[in-house]
Short mmCIF file of C-alpha atoms and ligand atoms in Angstrom, two decimals:
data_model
loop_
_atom_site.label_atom_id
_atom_site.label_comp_id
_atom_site.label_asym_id
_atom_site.label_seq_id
_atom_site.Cartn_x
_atom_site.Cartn_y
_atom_site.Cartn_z
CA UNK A 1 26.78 16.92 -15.62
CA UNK A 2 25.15 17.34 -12.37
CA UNK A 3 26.81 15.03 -9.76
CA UNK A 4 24.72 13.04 -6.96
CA UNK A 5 25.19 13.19 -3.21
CA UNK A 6 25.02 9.07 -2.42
CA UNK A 7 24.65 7.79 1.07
CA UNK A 8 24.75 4.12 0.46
CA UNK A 9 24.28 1.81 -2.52
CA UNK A 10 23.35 -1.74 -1.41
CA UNK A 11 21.38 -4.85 -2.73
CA UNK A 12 20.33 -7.09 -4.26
CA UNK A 13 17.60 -7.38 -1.46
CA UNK A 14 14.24 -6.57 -1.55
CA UNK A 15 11.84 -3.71 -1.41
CA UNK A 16 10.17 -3.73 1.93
CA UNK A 17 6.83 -1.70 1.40
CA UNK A 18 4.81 0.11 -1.04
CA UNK A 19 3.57 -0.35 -4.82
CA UNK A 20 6.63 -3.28 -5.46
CA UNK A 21 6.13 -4.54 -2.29
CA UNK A 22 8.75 -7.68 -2.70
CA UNK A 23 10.64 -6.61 -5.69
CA UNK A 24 14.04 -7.59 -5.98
CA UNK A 25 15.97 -4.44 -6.25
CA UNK A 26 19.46 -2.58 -6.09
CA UNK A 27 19.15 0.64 -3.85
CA UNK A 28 20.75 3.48 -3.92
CA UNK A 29 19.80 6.39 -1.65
CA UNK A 30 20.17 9.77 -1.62
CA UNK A 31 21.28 12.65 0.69
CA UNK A 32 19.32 15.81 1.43
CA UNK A 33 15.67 16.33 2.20
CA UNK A 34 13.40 19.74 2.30
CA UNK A 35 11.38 18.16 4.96
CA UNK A 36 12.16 17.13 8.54
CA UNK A 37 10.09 14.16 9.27
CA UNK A 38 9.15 14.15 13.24
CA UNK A 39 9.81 10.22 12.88
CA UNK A 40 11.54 10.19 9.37
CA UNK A 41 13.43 6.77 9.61
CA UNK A 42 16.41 8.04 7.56
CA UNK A 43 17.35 11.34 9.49
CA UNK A 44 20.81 10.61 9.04
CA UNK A 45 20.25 11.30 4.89
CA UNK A 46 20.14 15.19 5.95
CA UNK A 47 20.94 15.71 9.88
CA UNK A 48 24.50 15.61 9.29
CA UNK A 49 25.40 12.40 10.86
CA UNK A 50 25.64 11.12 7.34
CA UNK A 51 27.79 11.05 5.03
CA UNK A 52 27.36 11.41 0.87
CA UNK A 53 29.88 11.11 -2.01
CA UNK A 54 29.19 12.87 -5.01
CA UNK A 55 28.91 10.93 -8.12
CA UNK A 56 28.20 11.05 -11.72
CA UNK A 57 25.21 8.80 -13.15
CA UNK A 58 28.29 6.84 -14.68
CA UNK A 59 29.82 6.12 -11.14
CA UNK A 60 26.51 4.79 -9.63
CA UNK A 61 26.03 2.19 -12.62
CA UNK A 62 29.83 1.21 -12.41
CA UNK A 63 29.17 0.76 -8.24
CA UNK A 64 25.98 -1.01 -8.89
CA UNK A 65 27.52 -3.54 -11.27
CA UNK A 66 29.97 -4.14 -8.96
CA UNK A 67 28.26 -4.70 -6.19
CA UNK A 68 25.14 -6.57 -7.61
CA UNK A 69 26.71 -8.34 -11.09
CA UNK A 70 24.08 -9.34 -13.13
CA UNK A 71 21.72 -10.58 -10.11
CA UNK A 72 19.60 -7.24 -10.79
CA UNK A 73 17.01 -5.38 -13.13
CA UNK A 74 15.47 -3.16 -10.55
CA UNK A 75 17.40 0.00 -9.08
CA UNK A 76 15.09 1.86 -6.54
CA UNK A 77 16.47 5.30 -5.64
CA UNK A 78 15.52 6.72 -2.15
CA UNK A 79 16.09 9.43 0.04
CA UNK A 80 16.09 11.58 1.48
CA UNK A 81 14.38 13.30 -1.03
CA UNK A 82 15.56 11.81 -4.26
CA UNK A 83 13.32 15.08 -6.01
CA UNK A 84 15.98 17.65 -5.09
CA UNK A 85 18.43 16.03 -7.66
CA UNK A 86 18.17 17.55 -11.02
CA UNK A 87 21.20 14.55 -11.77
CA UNK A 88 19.01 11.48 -11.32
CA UNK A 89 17.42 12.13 -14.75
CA UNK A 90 20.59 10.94 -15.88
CA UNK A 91 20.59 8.23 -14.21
CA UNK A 92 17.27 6.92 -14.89
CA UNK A 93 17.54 7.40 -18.38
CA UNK A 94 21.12 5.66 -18.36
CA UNK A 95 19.07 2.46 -16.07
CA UNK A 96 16.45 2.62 -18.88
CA UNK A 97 18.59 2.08 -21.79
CA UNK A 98 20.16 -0.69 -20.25
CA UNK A 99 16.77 -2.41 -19.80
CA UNK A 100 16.87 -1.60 -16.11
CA UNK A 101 13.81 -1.00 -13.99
CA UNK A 102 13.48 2.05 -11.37
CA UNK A 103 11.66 3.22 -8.67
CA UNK A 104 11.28 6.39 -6.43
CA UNK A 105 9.59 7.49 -3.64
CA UNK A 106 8.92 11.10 -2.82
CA UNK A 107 6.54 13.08 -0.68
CA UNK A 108 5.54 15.09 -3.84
CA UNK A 109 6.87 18.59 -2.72
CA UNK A 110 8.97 19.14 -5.63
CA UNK A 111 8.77 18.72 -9.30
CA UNK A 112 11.76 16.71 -11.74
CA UNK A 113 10.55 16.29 -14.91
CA UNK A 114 12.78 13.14 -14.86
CA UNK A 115 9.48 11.98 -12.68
CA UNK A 116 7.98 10.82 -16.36
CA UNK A 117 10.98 8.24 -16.90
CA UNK A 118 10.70 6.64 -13.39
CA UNK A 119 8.82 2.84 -13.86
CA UNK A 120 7.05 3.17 -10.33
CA UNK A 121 6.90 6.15 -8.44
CA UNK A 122 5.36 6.63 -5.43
CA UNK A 123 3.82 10.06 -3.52
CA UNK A 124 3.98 9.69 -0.19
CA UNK A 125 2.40 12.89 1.10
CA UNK A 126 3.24 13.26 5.34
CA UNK A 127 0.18 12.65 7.51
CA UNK A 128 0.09 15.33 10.73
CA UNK A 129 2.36 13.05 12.81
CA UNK A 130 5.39 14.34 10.89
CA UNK A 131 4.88 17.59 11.98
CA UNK A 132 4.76 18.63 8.47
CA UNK A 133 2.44 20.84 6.16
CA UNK A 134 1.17 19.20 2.43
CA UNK A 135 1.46 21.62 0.03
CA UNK A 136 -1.34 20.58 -2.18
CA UNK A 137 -1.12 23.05 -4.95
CA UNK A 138 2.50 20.79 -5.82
CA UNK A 139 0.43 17.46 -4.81
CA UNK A 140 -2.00 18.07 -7.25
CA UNK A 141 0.35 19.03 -10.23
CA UNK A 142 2.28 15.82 -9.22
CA UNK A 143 -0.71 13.64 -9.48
CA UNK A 144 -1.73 15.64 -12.91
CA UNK A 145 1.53 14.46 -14.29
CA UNK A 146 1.65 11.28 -13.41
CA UNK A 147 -1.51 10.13 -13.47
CA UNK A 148 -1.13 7.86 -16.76
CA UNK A 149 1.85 6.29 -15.01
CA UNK A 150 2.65 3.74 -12.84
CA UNK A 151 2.10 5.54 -9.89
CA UNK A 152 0.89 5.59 -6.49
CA UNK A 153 -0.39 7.44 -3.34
CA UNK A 154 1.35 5.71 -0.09
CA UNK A 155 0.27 7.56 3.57
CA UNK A 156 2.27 6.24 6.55
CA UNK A 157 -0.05 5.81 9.73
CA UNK A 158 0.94 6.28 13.09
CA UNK A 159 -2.58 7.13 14.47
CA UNK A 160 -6.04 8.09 14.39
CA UNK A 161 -5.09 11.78 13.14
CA UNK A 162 -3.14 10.27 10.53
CA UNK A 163 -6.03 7.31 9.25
CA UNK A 164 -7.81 10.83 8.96
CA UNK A 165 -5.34 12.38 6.71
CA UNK A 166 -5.46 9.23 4.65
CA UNK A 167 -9.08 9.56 4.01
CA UNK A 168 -8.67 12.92 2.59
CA UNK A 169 -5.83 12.18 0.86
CA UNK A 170 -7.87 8.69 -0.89
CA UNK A 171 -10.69 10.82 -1.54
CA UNK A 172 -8.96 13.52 -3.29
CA UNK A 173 -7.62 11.05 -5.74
CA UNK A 174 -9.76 7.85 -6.09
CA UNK A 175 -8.62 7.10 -9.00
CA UNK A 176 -5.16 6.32 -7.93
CA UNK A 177 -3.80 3.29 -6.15
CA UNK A 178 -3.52 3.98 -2.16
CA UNK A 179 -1.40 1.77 -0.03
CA UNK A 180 -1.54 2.71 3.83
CA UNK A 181 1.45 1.76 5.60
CA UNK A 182 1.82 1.19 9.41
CA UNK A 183 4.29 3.61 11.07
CA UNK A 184 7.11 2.23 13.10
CA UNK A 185 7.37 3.82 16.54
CA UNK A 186 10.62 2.16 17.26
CA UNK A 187 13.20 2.84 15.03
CA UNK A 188 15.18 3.10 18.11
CA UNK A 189 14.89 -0.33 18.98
CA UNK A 190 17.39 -2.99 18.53
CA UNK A 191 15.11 -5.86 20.81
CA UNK A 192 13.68 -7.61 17.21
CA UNK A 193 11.50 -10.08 18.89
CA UNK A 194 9.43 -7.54 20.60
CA UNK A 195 9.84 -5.42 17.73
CA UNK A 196 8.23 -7.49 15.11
CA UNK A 197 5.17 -8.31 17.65
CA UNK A 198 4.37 -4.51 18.21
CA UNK A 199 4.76 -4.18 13.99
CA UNK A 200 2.35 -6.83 14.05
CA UNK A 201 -0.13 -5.38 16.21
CA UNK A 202 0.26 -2.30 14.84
CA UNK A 203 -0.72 -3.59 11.46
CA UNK A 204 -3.29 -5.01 12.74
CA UNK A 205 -4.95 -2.19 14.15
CA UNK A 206 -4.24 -0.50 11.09
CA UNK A 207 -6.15 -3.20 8.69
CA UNK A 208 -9.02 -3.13 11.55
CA UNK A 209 -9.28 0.66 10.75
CA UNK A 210 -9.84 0.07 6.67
CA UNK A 211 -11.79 -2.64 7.42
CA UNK A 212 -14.41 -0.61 9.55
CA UNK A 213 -14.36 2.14 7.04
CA UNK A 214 -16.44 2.86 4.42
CA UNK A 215 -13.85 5.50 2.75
CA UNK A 216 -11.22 3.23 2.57
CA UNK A 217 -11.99 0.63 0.28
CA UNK A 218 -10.18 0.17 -2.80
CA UNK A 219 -6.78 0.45 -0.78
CA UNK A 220 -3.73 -1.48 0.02
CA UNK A 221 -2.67 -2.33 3.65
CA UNK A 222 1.13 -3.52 4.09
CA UNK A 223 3.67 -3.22 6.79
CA UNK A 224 7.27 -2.67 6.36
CA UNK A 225 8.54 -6.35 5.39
CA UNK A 226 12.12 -5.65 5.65
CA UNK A 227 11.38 -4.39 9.07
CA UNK A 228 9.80 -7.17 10.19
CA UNK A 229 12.69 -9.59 8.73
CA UNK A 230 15.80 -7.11 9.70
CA UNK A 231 14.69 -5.31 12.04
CA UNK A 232 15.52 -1.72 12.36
CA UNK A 233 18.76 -2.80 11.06
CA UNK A 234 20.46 -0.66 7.92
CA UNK A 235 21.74 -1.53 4.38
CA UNK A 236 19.86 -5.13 3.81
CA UNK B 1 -28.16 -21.02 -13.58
CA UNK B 2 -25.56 -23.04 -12.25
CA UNK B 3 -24.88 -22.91 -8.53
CA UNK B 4 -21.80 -23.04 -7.00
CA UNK B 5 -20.55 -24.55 -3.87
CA UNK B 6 -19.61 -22.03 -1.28
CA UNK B 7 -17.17 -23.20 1.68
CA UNK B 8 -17.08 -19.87 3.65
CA UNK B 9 -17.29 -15.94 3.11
CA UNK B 10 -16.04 -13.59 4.94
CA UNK B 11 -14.22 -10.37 5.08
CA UNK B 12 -13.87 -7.40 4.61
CA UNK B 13 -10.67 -8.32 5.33
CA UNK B 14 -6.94 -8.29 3.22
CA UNK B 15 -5.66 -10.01 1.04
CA UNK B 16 -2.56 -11.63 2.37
CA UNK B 17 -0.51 -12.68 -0.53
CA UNK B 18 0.52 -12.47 -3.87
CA UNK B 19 -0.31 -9.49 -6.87
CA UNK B 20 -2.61 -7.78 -5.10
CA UNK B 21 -0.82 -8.05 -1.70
CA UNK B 22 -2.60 -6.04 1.00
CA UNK B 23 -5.97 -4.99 -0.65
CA UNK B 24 -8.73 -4.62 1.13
CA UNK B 25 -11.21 -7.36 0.27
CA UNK B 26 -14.43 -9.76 0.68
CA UNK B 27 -14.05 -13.91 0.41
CA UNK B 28 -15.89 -15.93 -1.19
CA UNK B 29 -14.62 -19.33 -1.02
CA UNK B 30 -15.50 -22.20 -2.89
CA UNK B 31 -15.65 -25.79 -2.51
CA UNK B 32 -13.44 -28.60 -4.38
CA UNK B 33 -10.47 -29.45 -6.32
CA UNK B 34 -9.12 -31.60 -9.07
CA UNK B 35 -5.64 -31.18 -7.08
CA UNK B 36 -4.58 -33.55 -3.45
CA UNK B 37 -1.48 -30.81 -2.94
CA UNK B 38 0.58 -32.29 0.00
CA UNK B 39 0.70 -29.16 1.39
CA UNK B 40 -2.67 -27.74 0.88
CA UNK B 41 -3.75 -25.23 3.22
CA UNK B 42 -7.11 -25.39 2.26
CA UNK B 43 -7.85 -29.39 2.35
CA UNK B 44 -11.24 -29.04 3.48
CA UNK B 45 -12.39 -27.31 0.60
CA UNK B 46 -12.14 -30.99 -0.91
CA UNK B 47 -11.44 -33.85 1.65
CA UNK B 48 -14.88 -34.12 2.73
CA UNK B 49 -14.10 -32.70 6.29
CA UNK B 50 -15.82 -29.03 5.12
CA UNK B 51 -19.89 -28.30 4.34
CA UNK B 52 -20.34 -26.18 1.15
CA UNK B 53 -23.76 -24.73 0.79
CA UNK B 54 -25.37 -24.69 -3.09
CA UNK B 55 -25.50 -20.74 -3.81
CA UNK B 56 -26.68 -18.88 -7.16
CA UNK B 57 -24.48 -15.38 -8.00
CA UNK B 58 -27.31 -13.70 -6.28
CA UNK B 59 -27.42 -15.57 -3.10
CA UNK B 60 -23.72 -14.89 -2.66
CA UNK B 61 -23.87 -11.03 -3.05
CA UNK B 62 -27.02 -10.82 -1.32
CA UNK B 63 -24.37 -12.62 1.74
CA UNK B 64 -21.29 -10.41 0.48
CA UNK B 65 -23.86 -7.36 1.04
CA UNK B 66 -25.53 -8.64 4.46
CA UNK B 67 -21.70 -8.97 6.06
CA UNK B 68 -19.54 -6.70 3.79
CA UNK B 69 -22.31 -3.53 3.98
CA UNK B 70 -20.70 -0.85 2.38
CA UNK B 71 -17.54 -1.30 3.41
CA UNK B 72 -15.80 -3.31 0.20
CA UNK B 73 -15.45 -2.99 -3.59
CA UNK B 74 -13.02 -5.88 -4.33
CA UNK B 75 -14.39 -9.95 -3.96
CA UNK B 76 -11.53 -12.83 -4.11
CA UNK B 77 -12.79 -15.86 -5.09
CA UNK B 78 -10.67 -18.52 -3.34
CA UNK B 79 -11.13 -22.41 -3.03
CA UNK B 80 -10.10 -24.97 -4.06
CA UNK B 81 -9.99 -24.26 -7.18
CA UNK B 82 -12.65 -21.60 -8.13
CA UNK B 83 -11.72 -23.29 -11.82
CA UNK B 84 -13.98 -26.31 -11.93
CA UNK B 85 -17.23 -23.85 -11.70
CA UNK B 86 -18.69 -22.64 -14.67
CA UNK B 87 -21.08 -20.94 -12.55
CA UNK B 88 -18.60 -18.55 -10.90
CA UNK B 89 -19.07 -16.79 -14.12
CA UNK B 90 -22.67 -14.82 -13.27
CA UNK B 91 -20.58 -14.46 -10.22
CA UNK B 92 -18.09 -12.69 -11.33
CA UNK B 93 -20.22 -10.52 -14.12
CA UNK B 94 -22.51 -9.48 -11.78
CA UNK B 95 -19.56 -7.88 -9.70
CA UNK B 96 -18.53 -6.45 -12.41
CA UNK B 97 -21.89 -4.72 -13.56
CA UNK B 98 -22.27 -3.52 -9.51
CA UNK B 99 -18.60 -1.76 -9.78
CA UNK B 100 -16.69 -4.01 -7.78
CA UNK B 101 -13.40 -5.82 -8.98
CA UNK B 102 -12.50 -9.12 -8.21
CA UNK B 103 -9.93 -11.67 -8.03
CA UNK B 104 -8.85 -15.63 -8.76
CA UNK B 105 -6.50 -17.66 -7.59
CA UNK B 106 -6.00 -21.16 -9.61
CA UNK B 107 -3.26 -24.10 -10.89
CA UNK B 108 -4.36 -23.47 -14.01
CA UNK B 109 -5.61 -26.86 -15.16
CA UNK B 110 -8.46 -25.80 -15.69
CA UNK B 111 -9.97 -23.24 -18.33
CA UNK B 112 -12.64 -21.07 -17.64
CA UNK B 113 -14.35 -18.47 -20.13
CA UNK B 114 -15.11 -15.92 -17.54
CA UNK B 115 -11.34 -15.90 -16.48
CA UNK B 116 -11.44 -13.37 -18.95
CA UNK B 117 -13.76 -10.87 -17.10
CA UNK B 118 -11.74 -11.27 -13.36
CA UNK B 119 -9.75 -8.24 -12.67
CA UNK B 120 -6.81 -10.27 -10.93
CA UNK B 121 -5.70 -13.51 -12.31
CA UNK B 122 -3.20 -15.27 -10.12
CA UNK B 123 -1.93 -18.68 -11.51
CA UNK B 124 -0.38 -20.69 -9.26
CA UNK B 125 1.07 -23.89 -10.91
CA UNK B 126 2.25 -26.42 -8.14
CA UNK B 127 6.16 -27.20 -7.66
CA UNK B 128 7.76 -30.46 -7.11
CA UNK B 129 6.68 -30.67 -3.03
CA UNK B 130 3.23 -30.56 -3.95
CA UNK B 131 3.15 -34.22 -5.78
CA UNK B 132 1.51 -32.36 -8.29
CA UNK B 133 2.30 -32.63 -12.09
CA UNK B 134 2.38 -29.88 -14.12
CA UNK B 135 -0.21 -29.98 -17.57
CA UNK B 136 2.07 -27.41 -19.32
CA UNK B 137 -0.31 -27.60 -22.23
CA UNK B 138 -2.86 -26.28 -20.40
CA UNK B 139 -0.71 -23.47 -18.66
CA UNK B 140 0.46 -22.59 -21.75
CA UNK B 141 -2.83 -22.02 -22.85
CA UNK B 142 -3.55 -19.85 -19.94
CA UNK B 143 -0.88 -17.83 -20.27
CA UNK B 144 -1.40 -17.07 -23.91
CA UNK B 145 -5.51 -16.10 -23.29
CA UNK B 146 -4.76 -14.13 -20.42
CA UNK B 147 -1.05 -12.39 -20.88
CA UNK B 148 -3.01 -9.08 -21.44
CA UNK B 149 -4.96 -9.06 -18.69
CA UNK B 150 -3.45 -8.32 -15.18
CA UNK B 151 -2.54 -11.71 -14.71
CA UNK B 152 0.37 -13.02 -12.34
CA UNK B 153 2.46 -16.38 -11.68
CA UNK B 154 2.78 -17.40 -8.09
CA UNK B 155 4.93 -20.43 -7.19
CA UNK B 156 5.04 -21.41 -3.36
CA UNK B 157 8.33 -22.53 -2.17
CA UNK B 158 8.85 -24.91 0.28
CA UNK B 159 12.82 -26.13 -0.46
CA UNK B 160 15.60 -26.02 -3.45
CA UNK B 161 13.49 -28.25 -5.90
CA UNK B 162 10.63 -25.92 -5.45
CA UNK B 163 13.20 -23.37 -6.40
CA UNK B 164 14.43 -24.40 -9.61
CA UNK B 165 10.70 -25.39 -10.58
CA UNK B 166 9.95 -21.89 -9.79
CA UNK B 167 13.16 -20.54 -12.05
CA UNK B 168 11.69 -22.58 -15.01
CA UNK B 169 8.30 -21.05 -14.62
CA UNK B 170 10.02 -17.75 -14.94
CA UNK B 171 12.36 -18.33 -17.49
CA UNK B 172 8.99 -20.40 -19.47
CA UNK B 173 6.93 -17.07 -19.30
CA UNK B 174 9.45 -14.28 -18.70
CA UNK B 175 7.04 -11.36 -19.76
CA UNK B 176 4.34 -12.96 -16.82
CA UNK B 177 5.19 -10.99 -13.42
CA UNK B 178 6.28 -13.47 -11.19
CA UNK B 179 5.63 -13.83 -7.48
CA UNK B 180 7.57 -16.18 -5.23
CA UNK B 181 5.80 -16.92 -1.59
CA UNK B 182 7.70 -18.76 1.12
CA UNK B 183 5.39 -22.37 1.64
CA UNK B 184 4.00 -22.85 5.21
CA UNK B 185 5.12 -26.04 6.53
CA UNK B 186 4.01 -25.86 9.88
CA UNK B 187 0.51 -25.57 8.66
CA UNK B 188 -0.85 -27.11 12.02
CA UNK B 189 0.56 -24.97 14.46
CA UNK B 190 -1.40 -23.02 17.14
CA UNK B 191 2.17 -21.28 18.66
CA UNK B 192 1.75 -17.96 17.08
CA UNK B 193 5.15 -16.34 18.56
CA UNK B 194 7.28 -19.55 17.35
CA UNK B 195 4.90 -19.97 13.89
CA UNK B 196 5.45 -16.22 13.48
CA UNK B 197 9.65 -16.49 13.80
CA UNK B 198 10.02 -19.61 11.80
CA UNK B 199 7.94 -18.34 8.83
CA UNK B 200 10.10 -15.05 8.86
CA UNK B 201 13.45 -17.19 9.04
CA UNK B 202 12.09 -19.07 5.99
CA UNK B 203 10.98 -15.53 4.13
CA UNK B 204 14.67 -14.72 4.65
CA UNK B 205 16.02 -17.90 2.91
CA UNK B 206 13.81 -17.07 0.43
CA UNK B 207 14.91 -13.75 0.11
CA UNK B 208 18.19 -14.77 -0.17
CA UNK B 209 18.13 -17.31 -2.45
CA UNK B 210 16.21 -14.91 -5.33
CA UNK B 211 18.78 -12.47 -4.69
CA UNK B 212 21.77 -15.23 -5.07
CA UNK B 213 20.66 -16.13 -8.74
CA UNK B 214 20.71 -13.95 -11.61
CA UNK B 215 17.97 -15.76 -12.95
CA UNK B 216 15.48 -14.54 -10.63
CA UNK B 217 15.97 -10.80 -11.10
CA UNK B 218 12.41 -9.60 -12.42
CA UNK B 219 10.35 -11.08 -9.57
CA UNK B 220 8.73 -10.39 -5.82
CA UNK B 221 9.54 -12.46 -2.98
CA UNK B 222 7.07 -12.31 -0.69
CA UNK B 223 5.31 -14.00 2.63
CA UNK B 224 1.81 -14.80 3.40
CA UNK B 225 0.51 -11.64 5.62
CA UNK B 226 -2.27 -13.22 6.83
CA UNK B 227 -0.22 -15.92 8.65
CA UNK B 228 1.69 -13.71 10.20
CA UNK B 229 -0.77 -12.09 11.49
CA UNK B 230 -3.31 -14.36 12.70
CA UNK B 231 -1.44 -17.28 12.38
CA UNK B 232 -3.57 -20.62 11.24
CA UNK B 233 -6.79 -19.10 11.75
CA UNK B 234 -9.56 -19.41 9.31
CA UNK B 235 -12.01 -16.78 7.85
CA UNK B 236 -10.17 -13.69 8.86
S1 SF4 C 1 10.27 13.25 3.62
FE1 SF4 C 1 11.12 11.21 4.00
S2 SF4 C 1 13.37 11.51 4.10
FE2 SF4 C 1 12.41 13.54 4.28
S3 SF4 C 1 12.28 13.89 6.50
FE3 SF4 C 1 10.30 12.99 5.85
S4 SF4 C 1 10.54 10.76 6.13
FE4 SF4 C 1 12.61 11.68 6.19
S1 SF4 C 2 -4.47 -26.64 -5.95
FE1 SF4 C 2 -4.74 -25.35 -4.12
S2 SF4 C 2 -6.70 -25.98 -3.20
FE2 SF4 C 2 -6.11 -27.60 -4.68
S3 SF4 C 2 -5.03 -29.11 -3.42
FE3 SF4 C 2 -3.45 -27.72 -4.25
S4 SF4 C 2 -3.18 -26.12 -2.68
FE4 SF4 C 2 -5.11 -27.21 -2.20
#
């Protein structure tokens, strides 16, 4: 059985953005990414200041019953990038049996076929502000697969370049749910009051922008709500 | 046809709570309740301190068009409670026949045929800090006409009595997703910074009480976006 590298498992809390925006969850997250995010928020999941233990889909269940008794249905699985583990299948077929909910998030650059099993997934292809190239040949068989899913497009802005990106991105696929999600520019900071009012204005902008737009209709606009109630703090 | 009175509309704007969370959207909001919530947010829809204008289905998309342009596809119908109006109905076919979705928010004491034609139900009985008493015939009923639509339960929550009203709800209508929103008490307030803070400390109790209960393991805790970011203001 493939094994798992695991950063952290943590939770009950609540997911903070995207498609279950609010959903009381369990996390577990992942080590190891192909890309290298210019702003990625979780660098430490594959710069090396990290560290993972390996574990069986058996050891994650036993850690998440421990930690989270029976004050949990939902198990999102993060990153990193959760796609370069052939060994989650396990895992999310193990959660499923056990009547367990899951979600993942993944910028769509490589292919599980454990994908299909996943309750919500969401593609979150990188806008230019990464610093990062979408292959869409893979986006396009990812949306292909999972179109009859729960699924979901979600494209992080940081600026005007980006809200471009989006657009494309929307347009490509209008016939799945988009969710735009304001970048945040401080992960650095530690100063929460002044953090949560430059979120704010930040989303602001960013809903002023869809509003103004005739392209982005039939989308979602959300900020980061653990963000904005933790701050930039880790493992809540 | 009958006309329907119209309190404001505005947008496009988002959506700043509940199942459909961030989307991008038009008001329309309508005048009069059969509810006196302590709480409401909304009183003047109904305690004679608002003007409602008498508007057919055509008058109010010729007004969604004239401020909206081209730049929505999704109408919530707010109030009140858009429930008493049988008129709402042209309202909401009309939409439907131009492509654009729409969305409700009621108690559900109230049944509507063209409930059944809305794209987003959100029913929103009333806890314990309301005053409010619950008809759970009639909730019932709603449930069972519209469990196959996309329907949600919202219940605001204000303080622990709220809180075990809201665990009822859930365990009443388990299959139903279920939404719980942190209540604004400070519904006056013009002091955005200390509005903002307080709300988010209250979001965190929140937070932490779903997570402390195994009975509340299937749901989404969430706050009201709007309010945090543009405070009390109306019609944004
Ligand atoms: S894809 Fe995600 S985890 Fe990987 S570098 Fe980018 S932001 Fe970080
Ligand atoms: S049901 Fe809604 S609109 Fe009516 S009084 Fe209560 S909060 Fe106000």
């Amino acid at each position: 059985m493939k094994k798992i590298p695991v950063m952290e498992i943590f939770g009950p809390t609540i997911q903070g953005e995207g498609m279950v925006i609010g959903q009381k969850t369990m996390f577990v997250r992942t080590g190891g990414c192909d890309y290298r995010c210019s702003w990625c928020d979780s660098a430490f999941t594959w710069d090396g200041t990290g560290k993972s233990n390996l574990m069986t889909a058996e050891d994650i269940i036993k850690q998440l019953k421990e930690i989270g008794g029976d004050r949990f249905s939902h198990v999102t699985i993060s990153g990193g990038n959760p796609a370069i583990h052939q060994g989650i299948g396990k895992l999310v077929s193990s959660l499923k049996s056990l009547g367990i909910k899951t979600a993942v998030e993944t910028q769509g650059s490589l292919w599980q076929e454990w994908m299909m099993e996943v309750s919500d997934v969401t593609i979150s292809p990188k806008p230019p502000s990464s610093k990062m190239e979408t292959d869409y040949d893979k986006l396009d068989y990812y949306i292909d697969r999972l179109k009859d899913q729960h699924v979901s497009l979600k494209v992080v802005v940081f600026n005007e370049g980006d809200l471009e990106y989006a657009k494309h991105i929307h347009e490509r696929y209008p016939e799945i749910p988009m969710y735009l999600q304001v970048g945040n520019d401080e992960v650095e900071s530690v100063e929460n009051d002044s953090l949560i009012s430059h979120l704010l204005d930040r989303y602001e902008w960013l809903i002023d922008q869809a509003v103004a737009s005739e392209t982005l209709n039939d989308v979602k606009v959300l900020p980061q709500l653990h963000t904005l109630v933790w701050g930039n703090k880790r493992g809540v």
